[in-house]
Amino acid sequence: MRKYLSSDEIKYHLNELLKVFAAFCEEHDLRYSLFGGTLLGAVRHQGFIPWDDDIDVLMPRPDYEKFLVLADQLLKGFSVITHENSALDVYFAKLQNLDIRSQEPVYVDVVDEYLWLDIFPLDGVPAKVTDYLKVAKRIRSLQRKRKWLAKNVVMSTKSVPKRLIKAAYFFFNDSDEKRAKFETEINKLLRAIPYDDAERVAVPSSVETLGWSILREELDFDCYMLFEGEMYRVISDWRNYLEVTYGDYMTPPSEKNRVNHGVSAWIDGQ
């Protein structure tokens, strides 16, 4: 028997997952920051954006890679999935609570998800902003093409013309070789400039934040911000990041633009 969780219950368990993640990072001296809508929520609401249903964090690539190794060895009752060990078609990690099943509509019948938080790697990027934007656009194009090779993405597209275009692309390009080619090129671009050697860093794996980058030496992780009653690390450049990504970030969007992932979550055997 399933017990479906309410929106408030989902947020409660997501917040508990964030506590586990942050404590683990502090224990192992790993840098992290609230990110995306979670960072925006901390600034504007001191917690979740009311209509949000996920949590985002970021980590410098060296800390991210170390976390993937340590988490696999040390975290009990949790798992970490990426495109390398699951059917995900994204280039960041998901830390999952294995006690709570959860599902995004786009991954139905593709990945059996558990309640998660997203972990984005912060990568070295070209020092010249115009060069970085060219690389970022290339990564975005490759990610889009890689997504189009997932049948669930084709079928979940609401626009009939777009569905036909994606279906045609899927039909003529559906192959493991093509997927591997895209993944190889994306990973190569993301890791082209080692983080510790980079003049600038950014999150090119996130299509929503491609406009933001910062000089690595100007970025630190020693700022803290309140989120749902707890203090968490945030990047020192949080104001600029939010302005570039969201514009007038202190003004909530209109109701029609208040979207989320459509997540459902439940506990089996209750």
Short mmCIF file of C-alpha atoms in Angstrom, two decimals, residues 31 122 129 195 198-201 212-223 234-241:
data_model
loop_
_atom_site.label_atom_id
_atom_site.label_comp_id
_atom_site.label_asym_id
_atom_site.label_seq_id
_atom_site.Cartn_x
_atom_site.Cartn_y
_atom_site.Cartn_z
CA ARG A 31 32.94 22.80 -0.71
CA LEU A 122 31.19 23.91 -11.03
CA VAL A 129 33.36 35.33 -21.70
CA TYR A 195 38.94 23.64 -12.17
CA ALA A 198 40.87 27.85 -14.58
CA GLU A 199 40.73 31.61 -14.55
CA ARG A 200 36.93 31.55 -14.68
CA VAL A 201 34.39 28.97 -13.48
CA TRP A 212 26.81 33.37 -15.34
CA SER A 213 30.52 32.86 -14.80
CA ILE A 214 33.03 34.29 -12.34
CA LEU A 215 36.76 34.61 -11.80
CA ARG A 216 37.74 31.57 -9.72
CA GLU A 217 39.91 33.58 -7.35
CA GLU A 218 36.99 35.88 -6.54
CA LEU A 219 34.73 33.01 -5.49
CA ASP A 220 34.59 31.49 -2.03
CA PHE A 221 32.22 29.28 -0.09
CA ASP A 222 32.45 30.90 3.33
CA CYS A 223 29.11 32.75 3.25
CA VAL A 234 26.32 29.90 -0.41
CA ILE A 235 28.74 31.26 -2.99
CA SER A 236 30.13 34.72 -2.28
CA ASP A 237 28.88 35.87 -5.71
CA TRP A 238 25.26 35.01 -4.93
CA ARG A 239 23.85 38.47 -5.72
CA ASN A 240 25.40 38.65 -9.17
CA TYR A 241 24.50 35.03 -9.87
#
